[in-house]
PDB file of N, CA and C in Angstrom:
ATOM      1  N   MET A   1      22.709 -22.663 -30.627  1.00  0.00           N
ATOM      2  CA  MET A   1      23.126 -23.882 -31.170  1.00  0.00           C
ATOM      3  C   MET A   1      23.373 -24.659 -29.602  1.00  0.00           C
ATOM      4  N   VAL A   2      23.894 -24.252 -28.423  1.00  0.00           N
ATOM      5  CA  VAL A   2      24.020 -24.824 -27.186  1.00  0.00           C
ATOM      6  C   VAL A   2      22.493 -25.273 -27.090  1.00  0.00           C
ATOM      7  N   PHE A   3      21.910 -24.261 -27.007  1.00  0.00           N
ATOM      8  CA  PHE A   3      20.118 -24.774 -26.565  1.00  0.00           C
ATOM      9  C   PHE A   3      19.868 -25.683 -27.680  1.00  0.00           C
ATOM     10  N   ASN A   4      19.849 -25.778 -28.674  1.00  0.00           N
ATOM     11  CA  ASN A   4      19.398 -26.884 -29.826  1.00  0.00           C
ATOM     12  C   ASN A   4      19.687 -28.182 -28.777  1.00  0.00           C
ATOM     13  N   ALA A   5      21.174 -27.934 -28.526  1.00  0.00           N
ATOM     14  CA  ALA A   5      21.890 -29.402 -27.853  1.00  0.00           C
ATOM     15  C   ALA A   5      21.395 -29.761 -26.649  1.00  0.00           C
ATOM     16  N   ILE A   6      20.809 -28.912 -26.020  1.00  0.00           N
ATOM     17  CA  ILE A   6      20.227 -29.355 -24.720  1.00  0.00           C
ATOM     18  C   ILE A   6      18.733 -29.837 -24.684  1.00  0.00           C
ATOM     19  N   TYR A   7      18.377 -28.819 -25.816  1.00  0.00           N
ATOM     20  CA  TYR A   7      16.657 -29.267 -26.097  1.00  0.00           C
ATOM     21  C   TYR A   7      16.764 -30.641 -26.347  1.00  0.00           C
ATOM     22  N   GLU A   8      17.561 -30.996 -27.539  1.00  0.00           N
ATOM     23  CA  GLU A   8      17.794 -32.478 -28.188  1.00  0.00           C
ATOM     24  C   GLU A   8      17.875 -33.630 -26.833  1.00  0.00           C
ATOM     25  N   THR A   9      18.951 -33.245 -26.064  1.00  0.00           N
ATOM     26  CA  THR A   9      19.077 -34.089 -25.041  1.00  0.00           C
ATOM     27  C   THR A   9      18.063 -34.208 -23.822  1.00  0.00           C
ATOM     28  N   ILE A  10      17.388 -33.094 -23.772  1.00  0.00           N
ATOM     29  CA  ILE A  10      16.178 -33.211 -22.748  1.00  0.00           C
ATOM     30  C   ILE A  10      15.121 -34.012 -23.310  1.00  0.00           C
ATOM     31  N   THR A  11      14.697 -34.121 -24.412  1.00  0.00           N
ATOM     32  CA  THR A  11      13.804 -34.671 -25.273  1.00  0.00           C
ATOM     33  C   THR A  11      13.787 -36.163 -25.340  1.00  0.00           C
ATOM     34  N   GLN A  12      15.433 -36.631 -25.300  1.00  0.00           N
ATOM     35  CA  GLN A  12      15.310 -38.175 -24.951  1.00  0.00           C
ATOM     36  C   GLN A  12      14.641 -38.542 -23.694  1.00  0.00           C
ATOM     37  N   LYS A  13      13.645 -39.260 -23.749  1.00  0.00           N
ATOM     38  CA  LYS A  13      12.627 -40.170 -22.913  1.00  0.00           C
ATOM     39  C   LYS A  13      13.681 -40.399 -21.282  1.00  0.00           C
ATOM     40  N   ASP A  14      14.846 -41.031 -21.424  1.00  0.00           N
ATOM     41  CA  ASP A  14      15.636 -41.496 -20.410  1.00  0.00           C
ATOM     42  C   ASP A  14      15.871 -40.346 -19.400  1.00  0.00           C
ATOM     43  N   LYS A  15      16.460 -39.144 -20.680  1.00  0.00           N
ATOM     44  CA  LYS A  15      17.110 -38.011 -20.001  1.00  0.00           C
ATOM     45  C   LYS A  15      16.088 -37.045 -19.395  1.00  0.00           C
ATOM     46  N   LEU A  16      14.852 -37.058 -20.082  1.00  0.00           N
ATOM     47  CA  LEU A  16      13.972 -36.646 -19.562  1.00  0.00           C
ATOM     48  C   LEU A  16      13.443 -37.013 -17.944  1.00  0.00           C
ATOM     49  N   LEU A  17      13.234 -38.396 -17.860  1.00  0.00           N
ATOM     50  CA  LEU A  17      12.915 -38.915 -16.464  1.00  0.00           C
ATOM     51  C   LEU A  17      14.020 -38.761 -15.621  1.00  0.00           C
ATOM     52  N   HIS A  18      15.051 -38.661 -15.762  1.00  0.00           N
ATOM     53  CA  HIS A  18      16.147 -38.425 -14.780  1.00  0.00           C
ATOM     54  C   HIS A  18      16.010 -36.868 -14.170  1.00  0.00           C
ATOM     55  N   PHE A  19      15.908 -36.023 -15.489  1.00  0.00           N
ATOM     56  CA  PHE A  19      15.408 -34.360 -14.988  1.00  0.00           C
ATOM     57  C   PHE A  19      14.164 -34.482 -14.157  1.00  0.00           C
ATOM     58  N   VAL A  20      13.305 -35.194 -14.404  1.00  0.00           N
ATOM     59  CA  VAL A  20      11.764 -35.288 -13.441  1.00  0.00           C
ATOM     60  C   VAL A  20      12.298 -35.663 -12.422  1.00  0.00           C
ATOM     61  N   TYR A  21      13.093 -36.909 -12.166  1.00  0.00           N
ATOM     62  CA  TYR A  21      13.435 -37.343 -10.539  1.00  0.00           C
ATOM     63  C   TYR A  21      14.316 -36.419 -10.054  1.00  0.00           C
ATOM     64  N   GLY A  22      15.134 -35.515 -10.793  1.00  0.00           N
ATOM     65  CA  GLY A  22      16.044 -34.708  -9.842  1.00  0.00           C
ATOM     66  C   GLY A  22      15.139 -33.759  -9.234  1.00  0.00           C
ATOM     67  N   PHE A  23      14.066 -33.094 -10.333  1.00  0.00           N
ATOM     68  CA  PHE A  23      13.338 -32.101  -9.562  1.00  0.00           C
ATOM     69  C   PHE A  23      12.750 -32.512  -8.420  1.00  0.00           C
ATOM     70  N   PHE A  24      12.345 -33.895  -8.430  1.00  0.00           N
ATOM     71  CA  PHE A  24      11.315 -34.694  -7.387  1.00  0.00           C
ATOM     72  C   PHE A  24      12.517 -34.935  -6.094  1.00  0.00           C
ATOM     73  N   ILE A  25      13.254 -35.341  -6.501  1.00  0.00           N
ATOM     74  CA  ILE A  25      14.504 -35.373  -5.254  1.00  0.00           C
ATOM     75  C   ILE A  25      14.878 -34.336  -4.579  1.00  0.00           C
ATOM     76  N   TYR A  26      14.739 -33.344  -5.149  1.00  0.00           N
ATOM     77  CA  TYR A  26      15.113 -31.931  -4.420  1.00  0.00           C
ATOM     78  C   TYR A  26      13.965 -31.333  -3.992  1.00  0.00           C
ATOM     79  N   LEU A  27      12.809 -31.318  -4.283  1.00  0.00           N
ATOM     80  CA  LEU A  27      11.925 -30.677  -4.163  1.00  0.00           C
ATOM     81  C   LEU A  27      11.492 -31.531  -2.673  1.00  0.00           C
ATOM     82  N   PHE A  28      11.463 -32.996  -2.907  1.00  0.00           N
ATOM     83  CA  PHE A  28      10.775 -33.734  -1.795  1.00  0.00           C
ATOM     84  C   PHE A  28      12.255 -33.349  -0.399  1.00  0.00           C
ATOM     85  N   THR A  29      13.589 -33.519  -0.508  1.00  0.00           N
ATOM     86  CA  THR A  29      14.433 -33.078   0.153  1.00  0.00           C
ATOM     87  C   THR A  29      14.210 -31.790   1.065  1.00  0.00           C
ATOM     88  N   TYR A  30      13.912 -30.877   0.056  1.00  0.00           N
ATOM     89  CA  TYR A  30      13.807 -29.339   0.415  1.00  0.00           C
ATOM     90  C   TYR A  30      12.437 -29.460   1.462  1.00  0.00           C
ATOM     91  N   ALA A  31      11.351 -30.033   1.260  1.00  0.00           N
ATOM     92  CA  ALA A  31      10.182 -29.998   2.157  1.00  0.00           C
ATOM     93  C   ALA A  31      10.448 -30.701   3.319  1.00  0.00           C
ATOM     94  N   ILE A  32      11.022 -31.958   3.335  1.00  0.00           N
ATOM     95  CA  ILE A  32      11.266 -32.843   4.590  1.00  0.00           C
ATOM     96  C   ILE A  32      12.154 -31.874   5.544  1.00  0.00           C
ATOM     97  N   VAL A  33      13.268 -31.609   4.921  1.00  0.00           N
ATOM     98  CA  VAL A  33      14.433 -30.673   5.852  1.00  0.00           C
ATOM     99  C   VAL A  33      13.496 -29.528   6.363  1.00  0.00           C
ATOM    100  N   SER A  34      13.008 -28.751   5.440  1.00  0.00           N
ATOM    101  CA  SER A  34      12.541 -27.678   6.002  1.00  0.00           C
ATOM    102  C   SER A  34      11.367 -27.788   7.146  1.00  0.00           C
ATOM    103  N   LEU A  35      10.512 -28.862   7.082  1.00  0.00           N
ATOM    104  CA  LEU A  35       9.955 -29.005   8.103  1.00  0.00           C
ATOM    105  C   LEU A  35      10.426 -29.548   9.293  1.00  0.00           C
ATOM    106  N   ALA A  36      11.391 -30.487   9.034  1.00  0.00           N
ATOM    107  CA  ALA A  36      12.075 -31.033  10.390  1.00  0.00           C
ATOM    108  C   ALA A  36      12.789 -29.629  10.868  1.00  0.00           C
ATOM    109  N   LYS A  37      13.462 -28.728  10.122  1.00  0.00           N
ATOM    110  CA  LYS A  37      14.065 -27.753  10.714  1.00  0.00           C
ATOM    111  C   LYS A  37      13.405 -26.864  11.446  1.00  0.00           C
ATOM    112  N   HIS A  38      12.235 -26.645  11.000  1.00  0.00           N
ATOM    113  CA  HIS A  38      11.049 -25.813  11.518  1.00  0.00           C
ATOM    114  C   HIS A  38      10.753 -26.242  12.981  1.00  0.00           C
ATOM    115  N   TYR A  39      10.499 -27.509  12.784  1.00  0.00           N
ATOM    116  CA  TYR A  39       9.829 -28.200  14.186  1.00  0.00           C
ATOM    117  C   TYR A  39      10.911 -28.647  15.123  1.00  0.00           C
ATOM    118  N   PHE A  40      12.062 -28.935  14.971  1.00  0.00           N
ATOM    119  CA  PHE A  40      13.001 -29.644  15.623  1.00  0.00           C
ATOM    120  C   PHE A  40      14.622 -28.803  15.612  1.00  0.00           C
ATOM    121  N   PHE A  41      14.614 -28.262  14.721  1.00  0.00           N
ATOM    122  CA  PHE A  41      16.066 -27.721  14.531  1.00  0.00           C
ATOM    123  C   PHE A  41      16.028 -26.319  14.389  1.00  0.00           C
ATOM    124  N   ASN A  42      15.021 -25.432  15.304  1.00  0.00           N
ATOM    125  CA  ASN A  42      14.962 -24.091  14.780  1.00  0.00           C
ATOM    126  C   ASN A  42      16.051 -23.232  15.037  1.00  0.00           C
ATOM    127  N   GLN A  43      16.927 -23.744  15.999  1.00  0.00           N
ATOM    128  CA  GLN A  43      18.098 -22.808  16.383  1.00  0.00           C
ATOM    129  C   GLN A  43      19.210 -23.160  15.729  1.00  0.00           C
ATOM    130  N   MET A  44      18.905 -24.146  14.676  1.00  0.00           N
ATOM    131  CA  MET A  44      20.627 -24.439  14.071  1.00  0.00           C
ATOM    132  C   MET A  44      20.322 -23.514  12.414  1.00  0.00           C
ATOM    133  N   ASN A  45      21.256 -23.023  12.007  1.00  0.00           N
ATOM    134  CA  ASN A  45      21.395 -22.460  10.932  1.00  0.00           C
ATOM    135  C   ASN A  45      22.064 -23.201   9.730  1.00  0.00           C
ATOM    136  N   PHE A  46      21.144 -23.647   8.898  1.00  0.00           N
ATOM    137  CA  PHE A  46      22.103 -24.408   7.855  1.00  0.00           C
ATOM    138  C   PHE A  46      21.160 -24.088   6.629  1.00  0.00           C
ATOM    139  N   ASN A  47      21.603 -24.255   5.466  1.00  0.00           N
ATOM    140  CA  ASN A  47      21.172 -23.991   4.089  1.00  0.00           C
ATOM    141  C   ASN A  47      20.584 -25.306   3.742  1.00  0.00           C
ATOM    142  N   VAL A  48      18.905 -25.050   3.878  1.00  0.00           N
ATOM    143  CA  VAL A  48      18.275 -26.338   3.286  1.00  0.00           C
ATOM    144  C   VAL A  48      17.985 -26.626   2.223  1.00  0.00           C
ATOM    145  N   GLY A  49      18.104 -25.699   0.773  1.00  0.00           N
ATOM    146  CA  GLY A  49      18.570 -25.669  -0.535  1.00  0.00           C
ATOM    147  C   GLY A  49      19.893 -26.588  -0.969  1.00  0.00           C
ATOM    148  N   LEU A  50      20.746 -26.027  -0.082  1.00  0.00           N
ATOM    149  CA  LEU A  50      22.135 -26.801  -0.400  1.00  0.00           C
ATOM    150  C   LEU A  50      22.190 -28.310   0.187  1.00  0.00           C
ATOM    151  N   LEU A  51      21.354 -28.525   1.359  1.00  0.00           N
ATOM    152  CA  LEU A  51      21.295 -29.905   1.152  1.00  0.00           C
ATOM    153  C   LEU A  51      20.644 -30.686   0.736  1.00  0.00           C
ATOM    154  N   GLY A  52      19.407 -30.037  -0.059  1.00  0.00           N
ATOM    155  CA  GLY A  52      18.919 -31.015  -1.224  1.00  0.00           C
ATOM    156  C   GLY A  52      19.656 -31.020  -2.597  1.00  0.00           C
ATOM    157  N   LEU A  53      20.248 -29.862  -2.863  1.00  0.00           N
ATOM    158  CA  LEU A  53      21.658 -30.221  -4.016  1.00  0.00           C
ATOM    159  C   LEU A  53      22.493 -31.334  -3.777  1.00  0.00           C
ATOM    160  N   ILE A  54      22.625 -31.565  -2.442  1.00  0.00           N
ATOM    161  CA  ILE A  54      23.580 -32.662  -2.017  1.00  0.00           C
ATOM    162  C   ILE A  54      23.264 -33.815  -2.242  1.00  0.00           C
ATOM    163  N   VAL A  55      21.930 -34.014  -1.970  1.00  0.00           N
ATOM    164  CA  VAL A  55      20.986 -35.092  -1.788  1.00  0.00           C
ATOM    165  C   VAL A  55      20.922 -35.456  -3.260  1.00  0.00           C
ATOM    166  N   ALA A  56      20.668 -34.510  -3.952  1.00  0.00           N
ATOM    167  CA  ALA A  56      20.642 -34.771  -5.467  1.00  0.00           C
ATOM    168  C   ALA A  56      21.643 -35.446  -6.256  1.00  0.00           C
ATOM    169  N   ILE A  57      22.683 -34.743  -5.860  1.00  0.00           N
ATOM    170  CA  ILE A  57      24.312 -35.132  -6.309  1.00  0.00           C
ATOM    171  C   ILE A  57      24.399 -36.536  -5.946  1.00  0.00           C
ATOM    172  N   PHE A  58      24.016 -36.878  -4.760  1.00  0.00           N
ATOM    173  CA  PHE A  58      24.541 -38.326  -4.156  1.00  0.00           C
ATOM    174  C   PHE A  58      23.574 -39.249  -4.813  1.00  0.00           C
ATOM    175  N   ILE A  59      22.568 -39.047  -5.102  1.00  0.00           N
ATOM    176  CA  ILE A  59      21.539 -40.021  -5.469  1.00  0.00           C
ATOM    177  C   ILE A  59      21.650 -40.175  -6.885  1.00  0.00           C
ATOM    178  N   GLY A  60      22.038 -39.099  -7.541  1.00  0.00           N
ATOM    179  CA  GLY A  60      22.343 -39.236  -9.425  1.00  0.00           C
ATOM    180  C   GLY A  60      23.665 -39.822  -9.496  1.00  0.00           C
ATOM    181  N   VAL A  61      24.515 -39.331  -8.764  1.00  0.00           N
ATOM    182  CA  VAL A  61      26.029 -40.026  -9.197  1.00  0.00           C
ATOM    183  C   VAL A  61      25.809 -41.576  -8.802  1.00  0.00           C
ATOM    184  N   GLY A  62      25.519 -41.865  -7.223  1.00  0.00           N
ATOM    185  CA  GLY A  62      25.563 -43.038  -6.657  1.00  0.00           C
ATOM    186  C   GLY A  62      24.328 -44.001  -7.689  1.00  0.00           C
ATOM    187  N   ARG A  63      23.467 -43.812  -8.263  1.00  0.00           N
ATOM    188  CA  ARG A  63      22.560 -44.679  -8.590  1.00  0.00           C
ATOM    189  C   ARG A  63      23.244 -44.978 -10.232  1.00  0.00           C
ATOM    190  N   GLU A  64      24.049 -44.076 -10.850  1.00  0.00           N
ATOM    191  CA  GLU A  64      24.844 -44.264 -11.907  1.00  0.00           C
ATOM    192  C   GLU A  64      26.048 -45.260 -11.680  1.00  0.00           C
ATOM    193  N   LEU A  65      26.598 -45.011 -10.443  1.00  0.00           N
ATOM    194  CA  LEU A  65      28.104 -45.913  -9.964  1.00  0.00           C
ATOM    195  C   LEU A  65      27.421 -47.574  -9.445  1.00  0.00           C
ATOM    196  N   ILE A  66      26.180 -47.107  -8.675  1.00  0.00           N
ATOM    197  CA  ILE A  66      26.121 -48.217  -8.011  1.00  0.00           C
ATOM    198  C   ILE A  66      25.261 -49.587  -8.914  1.00  0.00           C
ATOM    199  N   TRP A  67      24.081 -48.886  -9.054  1.00  0.00           N
ATOM    200  CA  TRP A  67      22.816 -49.773 -10.179  1.00  0.00           C
ATOM    201  C   TRP A  67      23.725 -49.851 -11.347  1.00  0.00           C
ATOM    202  N   ASP A  68      23.984 -48.718 -12.175  1.00  0.00           N
ATOM    203  CA  ASP A  68      24.473 -49.246 -13.683  1.00  0.00           C
ATOM    204  C   ASP A  68      25.687 -49.939 -13.624  1.00  0.00           C
ATOM    205  N   LEU A  69      26.490 -49.446 -13.253  1.00  0.00           N
ATOM    206  CA  LEU A  69      27.946 -49.759 -13.269  1.00  0.00           C
ATOM    207  C   LEU A  69      28.518 -50.896 -12.383  1.00  0.00           C
ATOM    208  N   ALA A  70      28.192 -51.097 -11.075  1.00  0.00           N
ATOM    209  CA  ALA A  70      28.872 -51.853 -10.083  1.00  0.00           C
ATOM    210  C   ALA A  70      27.611 -53.298 -10.333  1.00  0.00           C
ATOM    211  N   LEU A  71      26.624 -53.175 -10.120  1.00  0.00           N
ATOM    212  CA  LEU A  71      25.643 -54.104 -10.566  1.00  0.00           C
ATOM    213  C   LEU A  71      25.142 -54.386 -11.763  1.00  0.00           C
ATOM    214  N   LYS A  72      25.524 -53.630 -12.722  1.00  0.00           N
ATOM    215  CA  LYS A  72      25.295 -54.193 -14.077  1.00  0.00           C
ATOM    216  C   LYS A  72      24.025 -54.109 -14.408  1.00  0.00           C
ATOM    217  N   LYS A  73      23.016 -53.165 -14.021  1.00  0.00           N
ATOM    218  CA  LYS A  73      21.439 -53.690 -14.078  1.00  0.00           C
ATOM    219  C   LYS A  73      21.240 -52.225 -15.236  1.00  0.00           C
ATOM    220  N   GLY A  74      22.079 -51.698 -15.960  1.00  0.00           N
ATOM    221  CA  GLY A  74      21.682 -50.975 -16.684  1.00  0.00           C
ATOM    222  C   GLY A  74      22.948 -50.535 -17.343  1.00  0.00           C
ATOM    223  N   LYS A  75      22.851 -49.294 -18.234  1.00  0.00           N
ATOM    224  CA  LYS A  75      23.869 -48.613 -19.060  1.00  0.00           C
ATOM    225  C   LYS A  75      24.368 -47.234 -18.336  1.00  0.00           C
ATOM    226  N   ALA A  76      25.332 -47.133 -17.826  1.00  0.00           N
ATOM    227  CA  ALA A  76      25.968 -45.794 -16.867  1.00  0.00           C
ATOM    228  C   ALA A  76      26.275 -45.247 -18.088  1.00  0.00           C
ATOM    229  N   GLU A  77      25.785 -43.924 -17.823  1.00  0.00           N
ATOM    230  CA  GLU A  77      26.198 -42.636 -18.745  1.00  0.00           C
ATOM    231  C   GLU A  77      26.255 -41.511 -17.675  1.00  0.00           C
ATOM    232  N   SER A  78      27.189 -40.968 -17.835  1.00  0.00           N
ATOM    233  CA  SER A  78      27.560 -39.334 -17.169  1.00  0.00           C
ATOM    234  C   SER A  78      26.726 -38.826 -17.363  1.00  0.00           C
ATOM    235  N   LEU A  79      25.829 -38.344 -18.343  1.00  0.00           N
ATOM    236  CA  LEU A  79      24.769 -37.559 -18.912  1.00  0.00           C
ATOM    237  C   LEU A  79      23.720 -37.753 -18.067  1.00  0.00           C
ATOM    238  N   ASP A  80      23.188 -39.147 -17.657  1.00  0.00           N
ATOM    239  CA  ASP A  80      21.998 -39.566 -16.813  1.00  0.00           C
ATOM    240  C   ASP A  80      22.170 -38.803 -15.276  1.00  0.00           C
ATOM    241  N   ALA A  81      23.390 -38.966 -15.014  1.00  0.00           N
ATOM    242  CA  ALA A  81      23.937 -38.223 -13.515  1.00  0.00           C
ATOM    243  C   ALA A  81      23.760 -36.505 -13.707  1.00  0.00           C
ATOM    244  N   VAL A  82      24.014 -36.122 -14.736  1.00  0.00           N
ATOM    245  CA  VAL A  82      24.167 -34.805 -15.101  1.00  0.00           C
ATOM    246  C   VAL A  82      22.301 -34.177 -15.100  1.00  0.00           C
ATOM    247  N   MET A  83      21.806 -34.910 -15.696  1.00  0.00           N
ATOM    248  CA  MET A  83      20.117 -34.643 -15.984  1.00  0.00           C
ATOM    249  C   MET A  83      19.615 -34.967 -14.606  1.00  0.00           C
ATOM    250  N   THR A  84      20.030 -35.711 -13.596  1.00  0.00           N
ATOM    251  CA  THR A  84      19.397 -35.842 -12.285  1.00  0.00           C
ATOM    252  C   THR A  84      19.618 -34.368 -11.368  1.00  0.00           C
ATOM    253  N   ILE A  85      20.990 -33.999 -11.616  1.00  0.00           N
ATOM    254  CA  ILE A  85      21.732 -32.957 -11.200  1.00  0.00           C
ATOM    255  C   ILE A  85      21.303 -31.502 -11.311  1.00  0.00           C
ATOM    256  N   LEU A  86      20.919 -31.806 -12.363  1.00  0.00           N
ATOM    257  CA  LEU A  86      20.675 -30.307 -13.123  1.00  0.00           C
ATOM    258  C   LEU A  86      19.316 -29.768 -12.541  1.00  0.00           C
ATOM    259  N   PRO A  87      18.190 -30.136 -12.555  1.00  0.00           N
ATOM    260  CA  PRO A  87      16.825 -29.483 -11.851  1.00  0.00           C
ATOM    261  C   PRO A  87      17.275 -28.688 -10.317  1.00  0.00           C
ATOM    262  N   ALA A  88      18.046 -29.860  -9.624  1.00  0.00           N
ATOM    263  CA  ALA A  88      18.329 -29.486  -8.232  1.00  0.00           C
ATOM    264  C   ALA A  88      19.294 -27.955  -8.471  1.00  0.00           C
ATOM    265  N   LEU A  89      19.953 -28.192  -9.552  1.00  0.00           N
ATOM    266  CA  LEU A  89      21.391 -27.022  -9.098  1.00  0.00           C
ATOM    267  C   LEU A  89      20.361 -25.747  -9.690  1.00  0.00           C
ATOM    268  N   LEU A  90      19.341 -26.123 -11.114  1.00  0.00           N
ATOM    269  CA  LEU A  90      18.674 -24.813 -11.145  1.00  0.00           C
ATOM    270  C   LEU A  90      17.921 -24.130  -9.897  1.00  0.00           C
ATOM    271  N   MET A  91      17.238 -25.281  -9.335  1.00  0.00           N
ATOM    272  CA  MET A  91      16.371 -24.597  -8.055  1.00  0.00           C
ATOM    273  C   MET A  91      17.407 -24.377  -7.123  1.00  0.00           C
ATOM    274  N   PHE A  92      18.179 -24.847  -6.646  1.00  0.00           N
ATOM    275  CA  PHE A  92      18.856 -24.093  -5.732  1.00  0.00           C
ATOM    276  C   PHE A  92      19.499 -22.408  -6.228  1.00  0.00           C
ATOM    277  N   PHE A  93      19.625 -22.388  -7.420  1.00  0.00           N
ATOM    278  CA  PHE A  93      20.176 -20.929  -7.220  1.00  0.00           C
ATOM    279  C   PHE A  93      19.092 -20.325  -7.800  1.00  0.00           C
ATOM    280  N   MET A  94      17.356 -20.699  -8.020  1.00  0.00           N
ATOM    281  CA  MET A  94      16.465 -20.026  -7.995  1.00  0.00           C
ATOM    282  C   MET A  94      15.943 -19.540  -6.514  1.00  0.00           C
ATOM    283  N   PHE A  95      16.167 -20.303  -5.532  1.00  0.00           N
ATOM    284  CA  PHE A  95      15.675 -20.390  -4.282  1.00  0.00           C
ATOM    285  C   PHE A  95      16.584 -19.982  -3.162  1.00  0.00           C
TER     286      PHE A  95
END
């Protein structure tokens, strides 16, 4: 029953785009920070995945608050922010 609700939510085009963007935000951040850590900050010990998750949260929530709510460029929905954060959260726990 819960999985049906999740499936119906993900199949909406807008939510699916937020999910894909969240995936690429996390992946891009993870790749760039990993390279920077390897070449420039190899003595520092920090979690690259956590930083990717934090960036996805800031972009997901920030887009809804700034672009949609403050600038009135779209309809602010909390589920859009959740769908942007969800793939980053899943990948954070996978890696």
